[in-house]
CSV table of C-alpha atoms and ligand atoms in Angstrom, one decimal:
chain,number,residue,atom,x,y,z
A,233,UNK,CA,96.9,108.4,109.3
A,234,UNK,CA,97.0,108.6,113.1
A,235,UNK,CA,95.5,111.8,114.4
A,236,UNK,CA,93.8,113.3,117.5
A,237,UNK,CA,90.1,113.5,117.1
A,238,UNK,CA,90.0,117.3,117.4
A,239,UNK,CA,92.7,117.7,114.7
A,240,UNK,CA,90.9,115.2,112.5
A,241,UNK,CA,87.8,117.2,112.5
A,242,UNK,CA,89.5,120.5,112.0
A,243,UNK,CA,91.5,119.0,109.1
A,244,UNK,CA,88.2,118.0,107.6
A,245,UNK,CA,87.1,121.7,107.8
A,246,UNK,CA,84.3,120.8,110.2
A,247,UNK,CA,84.8,124.0,112.3
A,248,UNK,CA,87.5,125.9,114.3
A,249,UNK,CA,89.6,124.0,116.7
A,250,UNK,CA,87.8,125.5,119.7
A,251,UNK,CA,84.3,124.9,118.3
A,252,UNK,CA,85.4,121.3,117.4
A,253,UNK,CA,86.5,120.7,120.9
A,254,UNK,CA,83.1,121.9,122.1
A,255,UNK,CA,81.3,119.6,119.7
A,256,UNK,CA,83.3,116.6,120.9
A,257,UNK,CA,82.8,117.4,124.6
A,258,UNK,CA,79.1,117.8,124.0
A,259,UNK,CA,79.0,114.1,122.9
A,260,UNK,CA,78.1,114.9,119.3
A,261,UNK,CA,80.9,112.7,117.7
A,262,UNK,CA,81.0,108.9,117.4
A,263,UNK,CA,84.0,107.0,116.3
A,264,UNK,CA,83.3,103.4,115.3
A,265,UNK,CA,79.9,103.7,116.8
A,266,UNK,CA,81.0,104.9,120.2
A,267,UNK,CA,80.6,108.4,121.5
A,268,UNK,CA,84.0,110.0,122.2
A,269,UNK,CA,84.1,113.1,124.5
A,270,UNK,CA,87.9,113.4,124.7
A,271,UNK,CA,89.3,115.8,122.0
A,272,UNK,CA,92.7,114.1,122.3
A,273,UNK,CA,91.3,110.7,121.5
A,274,UNK,CA,93.7,109.0,119.0
A,275,UNK,CA,92.1,108.0,115.7
A,276,UNK,CA,93.1,106.3,112.4
A,277,UNK,CA,91.6,108.5,109.7
A,278,UNK,CA,91.6,106.1,106.8
A,279,UNK,CA,89.9,103.2,108.6
A,280,UNK,CA,87.8,104.4,111.4
A,281,UNK,CA,84.1,105.2,111.0
A,282,UNK,CA,83.1,108.8,111.8
A,283,UNK,CA,79.6,110.1,112.8
A,284,UNK,CA,79.1,113.8,113.4
A,285,UNK,CA,76.0,115.2,115.0
A,286,UNK,CA,74.1,112.0,113.9
A,287,UNK,CA,75.4,112.2,110.3
A,288,UNK,CA,77.8,109.7,108.5
A,289,UNK,CA,80.9,111.7,107.7
A,290,UNK,CA,83.6,110.8,105.2
A,291,UNK,CA,86.7,111.0,107.4
A,292,UNK,CA,89.4,110.1,104.8
A,293,UNK,CA,92.2,112.6,104.7
A,294,UNK,CA,94.2,110.9,102.0
A,295,UNK,CA,92.3,111.4,98.7
A,296,UNK,CA,93.4,111.6,95.1
A,297,UNK,CA,91.3,113.5,92.6
A,298,UNK,CA,91.2,113.4,88.8
A,299,UNK,CA,89.9,116.7,87.4
A,300,UNK,CA,89.1,117.3,83.7
A,301,UNK,CA,90.3,120.9,83.7
A,302,UNK,CA,88.4,123.4,81.7
A,303,UNK,CA,90.1,126.4,80.1
A,304,UNK,CA,90.1,129.7,82.2
A,305,UNK,CA,91.2,128.4,85.6
A,306,UNK,CA,94.7,128.7,87.1
A,307,UNK,CA,96.4,125.6,88.4
A,308,UNK,CA,97.2,126.8,91.9
A,309,UNK,CA,96.1,126.0,95.4
A,310,UNK,CA,94.8,129.6,95.7
A,311,UNK,CA,95.0,132.9,94.0
A,312,UNK,CA,94.0,136.4,95.3
A,313,UNK,CA,92.5,137.5,92.0
A,314,UNK,CA,91.7,134.7,89.6
A,315,UNK,CA,89.6,131.5,89.9
A,316,UNK,CA,91.6,128.3,90.4
A,317,UNK,CA,91.0,124.6,89.9
A,318,UNK,CA,90.4,124.3,93.6
A,319,UNK,CA,87.1,126.3,93.1
A,320,UNK,CA,85.7,123.2,91.3
A,321,UNK,CA,86.1,121.0,94.4
A,322,UNK,CA,84.2,121.0,97.7
A,323,UNK,CA,86.0,122.9,100.5
A,324,UNK,CA,87.0,119.8,102.3
A,325,UNK,CA,89.7,119.0,99.7
A,326,UNK,CA,91.6,122.2,100.4
A,327,UNK,CA,91.1,121.6,104.1
A,328,UNK,CA,92.9,118.2,103.9
A,329,UNK,CA,95.7,119.7,101.8
A,330,UNK,CA,94.7,118.4,98.3
A,331,UNK,CA,97.1,120.1,95.8
A,332,UNK,CA,97.5,120.0,92.0
A,333,UNK,CA,100.4,117.8,90.8
A,334,UNK,CA,102.3,120.0,88.4
A,335,UNK,CA,100.6,122.7,86.4
A,336,UNK,CA,98.5,123.1,83.3
A,337,UNK,CA,98.4,126.6,81.8
A,338,UNK,CA,95.2,128.6,82.2
A,339,UNK,CA,94.1,127.8,78.7
A,340,UNK,CA,95.1,124.1,78.7
A,341,UNK,CA,92.4,121.5,79.3
A,342,UNK,CA,92.3,117.9,80.3
A,343,UNK,CA,93.8,115.5,82.9
A,344,UNK,CA,94.9,117.1,86.1
A,345,UNK,CA,95.7,115.1,89.2
A,346,UNK,CA,95.3,116.5,92.7
A,347,UNK,CA,96.4,114.7,95.8
A,348,UNK,CA,96.8,115.1,99.6
A,349,UNK,CA,99.9,113.0,99.6
A,350,UNK,CA,102.8,115.4,99.4
A,351,UNK,CA,105.4,112.7,98.9
A,352,UNK,CA,103.4,111.2,96.0
A,353,UNK,CA,103.1,114.7,94.5
A,354,UNK,CA,106.9,115.3,94.9
A,355,UNK,CA,107.9,112.0,93.4
A,356,UNK,CA,105.6,112.2,90.4
A,357,UNK,CA,107.3,115.5,89.5
A,358,UNK,CA,110.8,114.6,90.3
A,359,UNK,CA,113.1,115.0,87.2
A,360,UNK,CA,114.4,111.4,87.4
A,361,UNK,CA,110.9,109.9,87.5
A,362,UNK,CA,109.8,110.4,83.9
A,363,UNK,CA,106.1,109.9,84.1
A,364,UNK,CA,104.7,110.0,80.5
A,365,UNK,CA,102.2,112.8,79.7
A,366,UNK,CA,100.3,112.8,76.5
A,367,UNK,CA,98.9,116.0,74.9
A,368,UNK,CA,96.8,116.7,71.9
A,369,UNK,CA,97.9,120.0,70.4
A,370,UNK,CA,96.4,122.2,67.6
A,371,UNK,CA,99.0,124.4,66.1
A,372,UNK,CA,99.3,127.0,63.4
A,373,UNK,CA,100.7,126.0,60.0
A,374,UNK,CA,101.4,122.6,58.4
A,375,UNK,CA,103.3,120.1,60.6
A,376,UNK,CA,105.8,118.0,58.6
A,377,UNK,CA,108.0,114.9,59.1
A,378,UNK,CA,111.0,117.1,59.9
A,379,UNK,CA,109.1,118.4,62.9
A,380,UNK,CA,108.5,114.9,64.1
A,381,UNK,CA,112.2,114.2,63.7
A,382,UNK,CA,113.1,117.4,65.6
A,383,UNK,CA,110.9,116.3,68.6
A,384,UNK,CA,112.5,112.9,68.5
A,385,UNK,CA,116.0,114.3,68.6
A,386,UNK,CA,115.3,116.5,71.6
A,387,UNK,CA,114.8,120.2,71.1
A,388,UNK,CA,117.1,122.9,72.2
A,389,UNK,CA,115.1,125.5,74.1
A,390,UNK,CA,116.5,128.7,75.6
A,391,UNK,CA,117.2,127.3,79.0
A,392,UNK,CA,117.3,123.5,78.5
A,393,UNK,CA,117.3,120.7,76.0
A,394,UNK,CA,114.0,118.9,76.0
A,395,UNK,CA,114.3,115.1,76.2
A,396,UNK,CA,113.3,113.2,73.0
A,397,UNK,CA,109.6,113.3,72.6
A,398,UNK,CA,107.2,111.3,70.4
A,399,UNK,CA,105.1,113.4,68.1
A,400,UNK,CA,102.4,111.9,65.8
A,401,UNK,CA,100.8,114.2,63.2
A,402,UNK,CA,97.0,113.6,63.3
A,403,UNK,CA,96.0,116.2,60.7
A,404,UNK,CA,98.0,118.7,58.7
A,405,UNK,CA,97.0,121.5,56.4
A,406,UNK,CA,98.4,124.9,55.6
A,407,UNK,CA,96.5,126.8,58.2
A,408,UNK,CA,96.2,124.4,61.2
A,409,UNK,CA,97.6,121.0,62.2
A,410,UNK,CA,96.9,118.6,65.0
A,411,UNK,CA,99.3,116.3,66.7
A,412,UNK,CA,99.6,114.0,69.7
A,413,UNK,CA,102.8,114.4,71.8
A,414,UNK,CA,104.2,112.3,74.5
A,415,UNK,CA,106.7,113.9,76.9
A,416,UNK,CA,108.4,112.7,80.0
A,417,UNK,CA,109.2,116.0,81.6
A,418,UNK,CA,106.9,118.8,82.8
A,419,UNK,CA,108.8,122.1,82.3
A,420,UNK,CA,107.0,125.4,82.3
A,421,UNK,CA,105.1,125.9,78.9
A,422,UNK,CA,107.0,122.9,77.7
A,423,UNK,CA,104.7,121.8,74.8
A,424,UNK,CA,104.1,125.4,73.6
A,425,UNK,CA,107.8,126.1,73.7
A,426,UNK,CA,108.7,122.9,71.8
A,427,UNK,CA,106.3,123.7,69.0
A,428,UNK,CA,107.4,127.3,69.0
A,429,UNK,CA,111.0,126.1,68.5
A,430,UNK,CA,110.0,124.4,65.2
A,431,UNK,CA,107.9,127.4,64.1
A,432,UNK,CA,104.4,126.5,65.1
A,433,UNK,CA,102.3,128.4,67.7
A,434,UNK,CA,100.0,126.3,69.8
A,435,UNK,CA,96.3,127.4,69.6
A,436,UNK,CA,94.8,124.7,71.7
A,437,UNK,CA,96.3,122.2,74.2
A,438,UNK,CA,94.6,119.3,75.9
A,439,UNK,CA,96.2,116.7,78.2
A,440,UNK,CA,95.0,113.2,77.4
A,441,UNK,CA,96.9,111.4,80.1
A,442,UNK,CA,99.2,111.7,83.0
A,443,UNK,CA,101.0,108.4,83.7
A,444,UNK,CA,98.3,105.8,84.1
A,445,UNK,CA,95.5,108.3,84.4
A,446,UNK,CA,93.2,109.0,81.4
A,447,UNK,CA,89.7,110.5,80.9
A,448,UNK,CA,88.4,107.3,79.4
A,449,UNK,CA,86.0,106.7,82.3
A,450,UNK,CA,85.3,110.4,82.9
A,451,UNK,CA,84.9,112.9,84.3
A,452,UNK,CA,83.5,115.3,81.8
A,453,UNK,CA,85.2,118.7,81.3
A,454,UNK,CA,84.9,120.9,84.4
A,455,UNK,CA,84.1,117.9,86.6
A,456,UNK,CA,86.1,115.7,89.0
A,457,UNK,CA,86.1,112.3,90.5
A,458,UNK,CA,88.2,110.4,93.0
A,459,UNK,CA,90.6,107.8,91.6
A,460,UNK,CA,89.6,104.2,91.6
A,461,UNK,CA,91.6,101.8,93.7
A,462,UNK,CA,93.3,100.4,90.5
A,463,UNK,CA,94.2,103.9,89.4
A,464,UNK,CA,95.6,104.7,92.8
A,465,UNK,CA,97.7,101.5,92.8
A,466,UNK,CA,99.1,102.3,89.3
A,467,UNK,CA,99.9,105.8,90.3
A,468,UNK,CA,101.9,104.8,93.4
A,469,UNK,CA,103.7,102.3,91.3
A,470,UNK,CA,104.5,104.9,88.7
A,471,UNK,CA,105.9,107.0,91.6
A,472,UNK,CA,108.0,104.1,92.8
A,473,UNK,CA,106.1,104.2,96.2
A,474,UNK,CA,103.9,101.8,98.2
A,475,UNK,CA,100.4,103.0,99.1
A,476,UNK,CA,100.1,104.4,102.6
B,471,URA,N1,103.0,122.4,78.2
B,471,URA,C1,102.5,123.6,78.0
B,471,URA,O1,103.0,124.4,77.2
B,471,URA,N2,101.4,124.0,78.7
B,471,URA,C2,100.7,123.2,79.5
B,471,URA,O2,99.7,123.6,80.1
B,471,URA,C3,101.2,121.9,79.7
B,471,URA,C4,102.4,121.5,79.0
């Protein structure tokens, strides 16, 4: 991404715009090994090498994060009262505009993608895109084949008809059952509402995958990592986009 040097450093949360200008003018910033003293110097954030006050600095402003969401955090960029998933990441990520893609409920755990690429975020959520999301749900009561058929037929909910979804019963007994469900939409409380429509309340919900992203190679619950190059490629492909 092309950017003036002073904007690059403020985007990275280095300091305020005026303080950043001072740091640059004082000769404390090197771009590709050369000291730059002009705050308006034009830079390429994803490829140029940045040294700040003698320290190597990760200057990328286009980052994609896979978070294994724990229960108890809101999926939001910020909240005045409650902790959010952003609290698990270093400050630089909110500085560069990293945002959750869609939403998991406060008590839902598992795969959550965050990205700085607004277009990718938008495309992955657009109704026509149909990115598969796989959940493991624990529900009250015994799940039966008729419930599997109801999911496959597309359930009538109060404000929309859910697209056909694949539900596999993993375990069923009279008090609790467990199932894996694949949906292509991401409506508010969708999985809980679908189970509720067939008479089963969800007691635990965990997202196993979002499009090509799974937790097979980590991170552990409550931790995050950046996507690998392969994962990034697959994600852009799922969104019908070329990597920037
Ligand atoms: N469906 C839900 O009901 N809750 C989630 O967090 C995700 C999907």
